[in-house]
Amino acid sequence: MSAAAPRFRDAAEGDVTELVALVTEAYRLIDAGGWTTEASLLGGPRLDPLLLRRDIQRPRSRVIVAERDGRLLGCGHLALADGEGHFGTFAVRPSLQGEGIGRLLLGEAECLARDWLGVEWLRISVIEQRGELIEWYQRRGFRRSGVYKPFPYGDERFGVPLRDDLRFEILEKRLV
C-alpha cells in the first residue's frame, strides 16, 4: 500500500448515508473500477439503511470503518451470531481496491472477533457464484465449510436477483 495505513473506528449513525453509498459503489456499479461488483448477479440495493442503523446500535455488533485523512475507505460488519463471529457488509472503495485496505480491514475484524467477541471462529457468507472472492478469502486463511444458505429471494433489501440459482456458501477461519 503506497499511502499511510487506514485508521479504524466504529461507525456512527451519522455515517449511514456515506456507508450505503460506498457499499453500493463497490457491489452494484459495473464501471466503478473495482473487482467486487455483483452487478451481473444482483440489481437494486446492496445495503438497507435501516438494517445498517440496527447493526450500529445492537449489542455484540460493530460496523467497522476504515478511513484516512477523514475519508471513508472501507467498512465491514462484525457480529456475534450462533456463538461465533460473523463478518459481512465488507466493502472497499473501488478506486482503492488492490492497495491492501481490504486485507487490513479483514485483519482488524479477525482481531476484534477473537479479542472483543471472544470467539474461536469467524464466518463469512459469500454468494457461491463469486469464485474470485472465495479464492481471495481462501488466500487469507478461510476454508470452504460445505455449508450453504439460501439467498433471500423476495426480500429486495438485499438486492434484486438477476438469476434463480443464487445461494450463499459459508467460509470459516479458526482464529488462533
Coordinates of N, CA and C in Angstrom, one line a residue, residues 1-153:
M1 N 0.9 -1.2 0.0 CA 0.0 0.0 0.0 C 0.9 1.2 0.0
S2 N 0.6 2.2 -0.9 CA 1.5 3.3 -1.0 C 1.2 4.4 0.0
A3 N 0.0 4.6 0.4 CA -0.3 5.7 1.4 C -0.3 5.1 2.8
A4 N -0.5 6.1 3.7 CA -0.5 5.7 5.2 C -1.6 4.7 5.4
A5 N -1.3 3.8 6.4 CA -2.3 2.8 6.7 C -3.6 3.5 7.2
P6 N -4.7 2.8 7.0 CA -6.0 3.4 7.5 C -6.1 3.4 9.0
R7 N -7.0 4.2 9.5 CA -7.4 4.2 10.9 C -8.7 3.5 11.0
F8 N -8.9 2.7 12.0 CA -10.2 2.0 12.2 C -11.0 2.6 13.3
R9 N -12.3 2.7 13.2 CA -13.2 3.1 14.2 C -14.5 2.5 14.0
D10 N -15.4 2.6 15.0 CA -16.8 2.1 14.9 C -17.6 3.2 14.2
A11 N -18.5 2.7 13.3 CA -19.4 3.6 12.6 C -20.4 4.2 13.6
A12 N -20.8 5.4 13.2 CA -21.8 6.1 14.0 C -23.0 6.3 13.1
E13 N -24.2 6.6 13.6 CA -25.4 6.8 12.8 C -25.2 7.8 11.7
G14 N -24.3 8.8 12.0 CA -24.1 9.9 11.0 C -23.3 9.4 9.8
D15 N -22.8 8.1 9.9 CA -22.0 7.5 8.7 C -22.9 6.8 7.8
V16 N -24.2 6.5 8.1 CA -25.0 5.6 7.4 C -25.2 6.0 5.9
T17 N -25.4 7.2 5.6 CA -25.6 7.6 4.2 C -24.4 7.3 3.4
E18 N -23.2 7.7 3.9 CA -22.0 7.5 3.2 C -21.6 6.0 3.1
L19 N -21.9 5.2 4.1 CA -21.6 3.8 4.1 C -22.5 3.1 3.0
V20 N -23.8 3.5 3.0 CA -24.7 2.9 2.0 C -24.2 3.2 0.6
A21 N -23.7 4.4 0.4 CA -23.2 4.8 -1.0 C -21.9 4.0 -1.3
L22 N -21.0 3.9 -0.3 CA -19.8 3.1 -0.6 C -20.0 1.7 -0.9
V23 N -20.9 1.0 -0.1 CA -21.2 -0.4 -0.4 C -21.9 -0.5 -1.7
T24 N -22.8 0.4 -2.1 CA -23.5 0.3 -3.4 C -22.5 0.5 -4.5
E25 N -21.5 1.4 -4.4 CA -20.5 1.6 -5.4 C -19.7 0.4 -5.6
A26 N -19.3 -0.3 -4.5 CA -18.4 -1.4 -4.5 C -19.1 -2.7 -5.1
Y27 N -20.4 -2.8 -4.9 CA -21.1 -4.1 -5.3 C -22.1 -3.9 -6.4
R28 N -22.5 -2.7 -6.8 CA -23.6 -2.6 -7.8 C -23.2 -1.9 -9.0
L29 N -22.1 -1.1 -9.0 CA -21.7 -0.3 -10.2 C -20.7 -1.1 -11.0
I30 N -21.0 -1.2 -12.3 CA -20.2 -2.0 -13.2 C -18.9 -1.2 -13.5
D31 N -18.9 0.1 -13.7 CA -17.8 0.9 -14.1 C -17.1 1.6 -13.0
A32 N -17.2 1.1 -11.8 CA -16.6 1.8 -10.6 C -15.1 1.6 -10.5
G33 N -14.6 0.6 -11.2 CA -13.1 0.4 -11.2 C -12.6 -0.7 -10.3
G34 N -13.5 -1.3 -9.5 CA -13.1 -2.4 -8.6 C -13.5 -3.7 -9.2
W35 N -13.1 -4.8 -8.4 CA -13.4 -6.1 -8.9 C -14.5 -6.8 -8.0
T36 N -15.1 -6.1 -7.1 CA -16.1 -6.7 -6.2 C -17.5 -6.6 -6.7
T37 N -17.8 -6.1 -7.9 CA -19.1 -5.9 -8.3 C -19.9 -7.2 -8.4
E38 N -21.2 -7.1 -8.0 CA -22.1 -8.2 -8.2 C -23.2 -7.9 -9.2
A39 N -22.9 -6.9 -10.1 CA -23.9 -6.3 -11.0 C -24.4 -7.4 -12.0
S40 N -23.7 -8.4 -12.2 CA -24.2 -9.5 -13.2 C -25.1 -10.4 -12.4
L41 N -25.1 -10.4 -11.1 CA -25.9 -11.3 -10.3 C -27.1 -10.7 -9.7
L42 N -26.9 -9.4 -9.3 CA -28.0 -8.7 -8.5 C -28.1 -7.2 -8.9
G43 N -29.3 -6.7 -8.9 CA -29.5 -5.3 -9.1 C -30.1 -4.8 -7.8
G44 N -30.5 -3.5 -7.8 CA -31.2 -2.9 -6.6 C -30.2 -2.6 -5.5
P45 N -30.7 -2.4 -4.3 CA -29.9 -2.0 -3.2 C -29.0 -3.2 -2.7
R46 N -27.9 -2.8 -2.2 CA -27.0 -3.8 -1.5 C -27.1 -3.7 0.0
L47 N -27.4 -2.6 0.5 CA -27.4 -2.3 1.9 C -28.6 -1.5 2.3
D48 N -29.5 -2.0 3.2 CA -30.6 -1.2 3.6 C -30.2 -0.3 4.8
P49 N -30.5 1.0 4.7 CA -30.1 1.9 5.7 C -30.6 1.6 7.1
L50 N -31.9 1.1 7.1 CA -32.5 0.8 8.4 C -31.8 -0.4 9.1
L51 N -31.4 -1.4 8.3 CA -30.7 -2.5 8.8 C -29.3 -2.1 9.3
L52 N -28.7 -1.2 8.6 CA -27.3 -0.8 9.0 C -27.4 0.0 10.3
R53 N -28.4 0.8 10.4 CA -28.6 1.5 11.7 C -28.8 0.6 12.9
R54 N -29.6 -0.5 12.6 CA -29.8 -1.5 13.7 C -28.4 -2.2 14.0
D55 N -27.6 -2.5 13.0 CA -26.3 -3.1 13.2 C -25.4 -2.2 14.1
I56 N -25.5 -0.9 13.8 CA -24.6 0.0 14.6 C -25.1 0.1 16.0
Q57 N -26.4 -0.1 16.3 CA -26.9 0.1 17.6 C -26.9 -1.2 18.5
R58 N -27.0 -2.3 17.9 CA -27.3 -3.5 18.6 C -26.0 -4.0 19.4
P59 N -26.3 -4.7 20.5 CA -25.1 -5.2 21.3 C -24.4 -6.3 20.5
R60 N -23.1 -6.5 20.8 CA -22.3 -7.6 20.2 C -22.3 -7.5 18.7
S61 N -22.3 -6.2 18.2 CA -22.2 -5.9 16.8 C -21.4 -4.6 16.6
R62 N -20.6 -4.6 15.7 CA -19.8 -3.4 15.3 C -19.7 -3.3 13.8
V63 N -20.0 -2.1 13.4 CA -19.7 -1.7 12.0 C -18.4 -1.0 12.0
I64 N -17.4 -1.6 11.4 CA -16.0 -1.0 11.4 C -15.8 -0.2 10.2
V65 N -15.2 1.0 10.4 CA -15.0 1.9 9.3 C -13.4 2.1 9.2
A66 N -12.9 2.0 8.0 CA -11.5 2.3 7.7 C -11.5 3.7 7.0
E67 N -10.7 4.6 7.6 CA -10.6 5.9 7.0 C -9.2 6.4 7.0
R68 N -8.9 7.4 6.2 CA -7.6 8.0 6.1 C -7.9 9.5 5.8
D69 N -7.3 10.4 6.7 CA -7.5 11.8 6.5 C -9.0 12.2 6.4
G70 N -9.8 11.5 7.2 CA -11.2 11.8 7.2 C -12.0 11.3 6.1
R71 N -11.4 10.5 5.2 CA -12.1 10.0 4.0 C -12.4 8.5 4.3
L72 N -13.6 8.1 4.1 CA -14.0 6.8 4.2 C -13.5 5.9 3.1
L73 N -12.7 4.8 3.5 CA -12.1 3.9 2.5 C -12.8 2.6 2.4
G74 N -13.4 2.1 3.5 CA -14.0 0.8 3.5 C -14.7 0.6 4.8
C75 N -15.4 -0.6 4.8 CA -16.2 -0.9 6.0 C -16.5 -2.4 6.1
G76 N -16.9 -2.8 7.2 CA -17.3 -4.2 7.4 C -18.1 -4.3 8.7
H77 N -19.0 -5.3 8.8 CA -19.8 -5.5 9.9 C -19.4 -6.8 10.6
L78 N -19.1 -6.7 11.9 CA -18.8 -7.9 12.7 C -19.8 -8.1 13.8
A79 N -20.3 -9.3 14.0 CA -21.3 -9.5 15.0 C -21.2 -10.9 15.5
L80 N -21.8 -11.1 16.7 CA -21.9 -12.4 17.3 C -23.2 -13.1 16.9
A81 N -23.1 -14.3 16.3 CA -24.3 -15.0 15.9 C -24.1 -16.5 16.1
D82 N -25.0 -17.1 16.7 CA -24.9 -18.6 17.0 C -23.6 -18.9 17.6
G83 N -23.1 -18.0 18.5 CA -21.9 -18.3 19.3 C -20.6 -18.1 18.5
E84 N -20.7 -17.7 17.3 CA -19.4 -17.4 16.5 C -19.5 -16.0 15.9
G85 N -18.3 -15.6 15.5 CA -18.2 -14.3 14.8 C -18.6 -14.4 13.4
H86 N -19.4 -13.4 12.9 CA -19.8 -13.3 11.5 C -19.4 -12.0 11.0
F87 N -18.8 -12.0 9.8 CA -18.3 -10.7 9.2 C -19.0 -10.6 7.8
G88 N -19.5 -9.4 7.5 CA -20.2 -9.1 6.3 C -20.2 -7.6 6.0
T89 N -21.0 -7.2 5.0 CA -21.1 -5.9 4.6 C -19.7 -5.3 4.4
F90 N -18.8 -6.1 3.8 CA -17.4 -5.8 3.7 C -17.2 -5.2 2.3
A91 N -16.7 -3.9 2.3 CA -16.5 -3.2 1.1 C -15.4 -2.2 1.2
V92 N -14.7 -2.1 0.1 CA -13.6 -1.1 -0.1 C -13.9 -0.3 -1.3
R93 N -13.7 1.0 -1.1 CA -13.9 1.9 -2.3 C -13.3 1.4 -3.5
P94 N -14.0 1.2 -4.6 CA -13.4 0.5 -5.8 C -12.1 1.1 -6.3
S95 N -12.0 2.4 -6.3 CA -10.8 3.1 -6.8 C -9.6 2.8 -5.9
L96 N -9.8 2.2 -4.7 CA -8.7 1.9 -3.8 C -8.5 0.4 -3.7
Q97 N -9.3 -0.4 -4.4 CA -9.1 -1.9 -4.3 C -7.8 -2.3 -4.8
G98 N -7.1 -3.2 -4.2 CA -5.8 -3.7 -4.6 C -4.7 -3.0 -3.9
E99 N -5.0 -2.1 -3.0 CA -4.0 -1.4 -2.2 C -3.7 -2.0 -0.8
G100 N -4.5 -3.1 -0.5 CA -4.3 -3.7 0.8 C -5.2 -3.3 1.9
I101 N -6.1 -2.4 1.6 CA -7.1 -1.9 2.6 C -8.0 -3.0 3.0
G102 N -8.5 -3.8 2.1 CA -9.4 -4.9 2.5 C -8.7 -5.9 3.4
R103 N -7.5 -6.2 3.0 CA -6.7 -7.2 3.9 C -6.5 -6.6 5.3
L104 N -6.2 -5.3 5.4 CA -6.1 -4.7 6.7 C -7.4 -4.7 7.5
L105 N -8.4 -4.4 6.8 CA -9.8 -4.3 7.4 C -10.2 -5.7 7.9
L106 N -10.0 -6.7 7.1 CA -10.3 -8.1 7.5 C -9.5 -8.5 8.7
G107 N -8.2 -8.1 8.7 CA -7.3 -8.4 9.9 C -7.8 -7.7 11.1
E108 N -8.3 -6.5 11.0 CA -8.9 -5.8 12.2 C -10.1 -6.6 12.7
A109 N -11.0 -7.0 11.8 CA -12.2 -7.8 12.1 C -11.8 -9.1 12.8
E110 N -10.8 -9.8 12.3 CA -10.4 -11.0 12.9 C -9.9 -10.8 14.4
C111 N -9.1 -9.7 14.6 CA -8.6 -9.4 15.9 C -9.8 -9.1 16.9
L112 N -10.7 -8.3 16.4 CA -11.9 -7.9 17.2 C -12.7 -9.2 17.5
A113 N -12.9 -10.0 16.5 CA -13.7 -11.3 16.8 C -13.0 -12.1 17.9
R114 N -11.7 -12.2 17.8 CA -11.0 -13.0 18.8 C -11.0 -12.3 20.2
D115 N -10.6 -11.0 20.2 CA -10.4 -10.3 21.5 C -11.6 -9.7 22.1
W116 N -12.5 -9.1 21.2 CA -13.7 -8.4 21.7 C -14.9 -9.4 21.9
L117 N -15.1 -10.2 20.8 CA -16.2 -11.1 20.9 C -15.8 -12.4 21.6
G118 N -14.5 -12.7 21.7 CA -14.1 -13.9 22.4 C -14.4 -15.2 21.7
V119 N -14.5 -15.2 20.3 CA -14.9 -16.3 19.6 C -13.6 -17.0 19.0
E120 N -13.8 -18.3 18.7 CA -12.8 -19.1 18.1 C -12.8 -19.1 16.6
W121 N -14.0 -18.9 16.0 CA -14.2 -19.0 14.6 C -14.8 -17.7 14.0
L122 N -14.4 -17.3 12.8 CA -15.0 -16.2 12.1 C -15.6 -16.8 10.8
R123 N -16.9 -16.4 10.5 CA -17.5 -17.0 9.4 C -18.0 -15.8 8.4
I124 N -18.0 -16.1 7.2 CA -18.4 -15.1 6.1 C -19.3 -15.8 5.2
S125 N -20.4 -15.2 4.7 CA -21.3 -15.7 3.7 C -20.9 -15.1 2.4
V126 N -20.7 -15.9 1.4 CA -20.3 -15.4 0.1 C -21.2 -16.0 -1.0
I127 N -21.7 -15.2 -1.9 CA -22.5 -15.8 -3.0 C -21.6 -16.8 -3.7
E128 N -22.2 -18.0 -3.8 CA -21.4 -19.2 -4.4 C -20.8 -18.9 -5.7
Q129 N -21.5 -18.1 -6.6 CA -21.0 -17.8 -7.9 C -19.8 -16.8 -7.9
R130 N -19.4 -16.3 -6.8 CA -18.3 -15.3 -6.7 C -17.0 -16.0 -6.4
G131 N -16.6 -16.8 -7.4 CA -15.4 -17.7 -7.3 C -14.1 -16.9 -6.9
E132 N -14.0 -15.7 -7.6 CA -12.8 -14.9 -7.3 C -12.7 -14.4 -5.9
L133 N -13.9 -14.1 -5.4 CA -14.0 -13.6 -4.0 C -13.7 -14.7 -3.0
I134 N -14.3 -15.9 -3.3 CA -14.0 -17.1 -2.5 C -12.5 -17.4 -2.4
E135 N -11.8 -17.3 -3.6 CA -10.4 -17.5 -3.7 C -9.6 -16.5 -2.9
W136 N -10.1 -15.2 -2.9 CA -9.4 -14.1 -2.1 C -9.5 -14.5 -0.6
Y137 N -10.6 -14.9 -0.1 CA -10.7 -15.3 1.3 C -9.9 -16.5 1.6
Q138 N -9.8 -17.5 0.7 CA -9.0 -18.7 0.9 C -7.5 -18.3 1.0
R139 N -7.1 -17.3 0.3 CA -5.7 -16.9 0.4 C -5.4 -16.2 1.7
R140 N -6.5 -15.8 2.4 CA -6.4 -15.2 3.8 C -6.7 -16.2 4.9
G141 N -6.7 -17.5 4.6 CA -6.9 -18.5 5.6 C -8.3 -19.0 5.8
F142 N -9.2 -18.6 5.1 CA -10.6 -19.1 5.2 C -10.7 -20.4 4.4
R143 N -11.6 -21.3 4.9 CA -11.8 -22.5 4.2 C -13.3 -22.7 3.9
R144 N -13.6 -23.4 2.8 CA -15.0 -23.7 2.5 C -15.5 -24.7 3.5
S145 N -16.6 -24.4 4.1 CA -17.2 -25.2 5.1 C -18.1 -26.3 4.6
G146 N -18.6 -26.2 3.3 CA -19.5 -27.1 2.8 C -20.9 -26.8 3.2
V147 N -21.1 -25.7 3.9 CA -22.5 -25.3 4.4 C -23.0 -24.2 3.5
Y148 N -24.2 -24.3 3.0 CA -24.8 -23.3 2.1 C -26.1 -22.8 2.8
K149 N -26.4 -21.6 2.5 CA -27.7 -21.0 2.9 C -28.4 -20.4 1.7
P150 N -29.7 -20.5 1.7 CA -30.5 -19.9 0.6 C -30.4 -18.4 0.5
F151 N -30.4 -17.9 -0.7 CA -30.5 -16.5 -1.0 C -31.9 -16.0 -0.6
P152 N -32.0 -14.8 0.0 CA -33.3 -14.4 0.5 C -34.2 -13.8 -0.7
Y153 N -34.5 -14.7 -1.6 CA -35.4 -14.2 -2.7 C -36.7 -13.6 -2.2

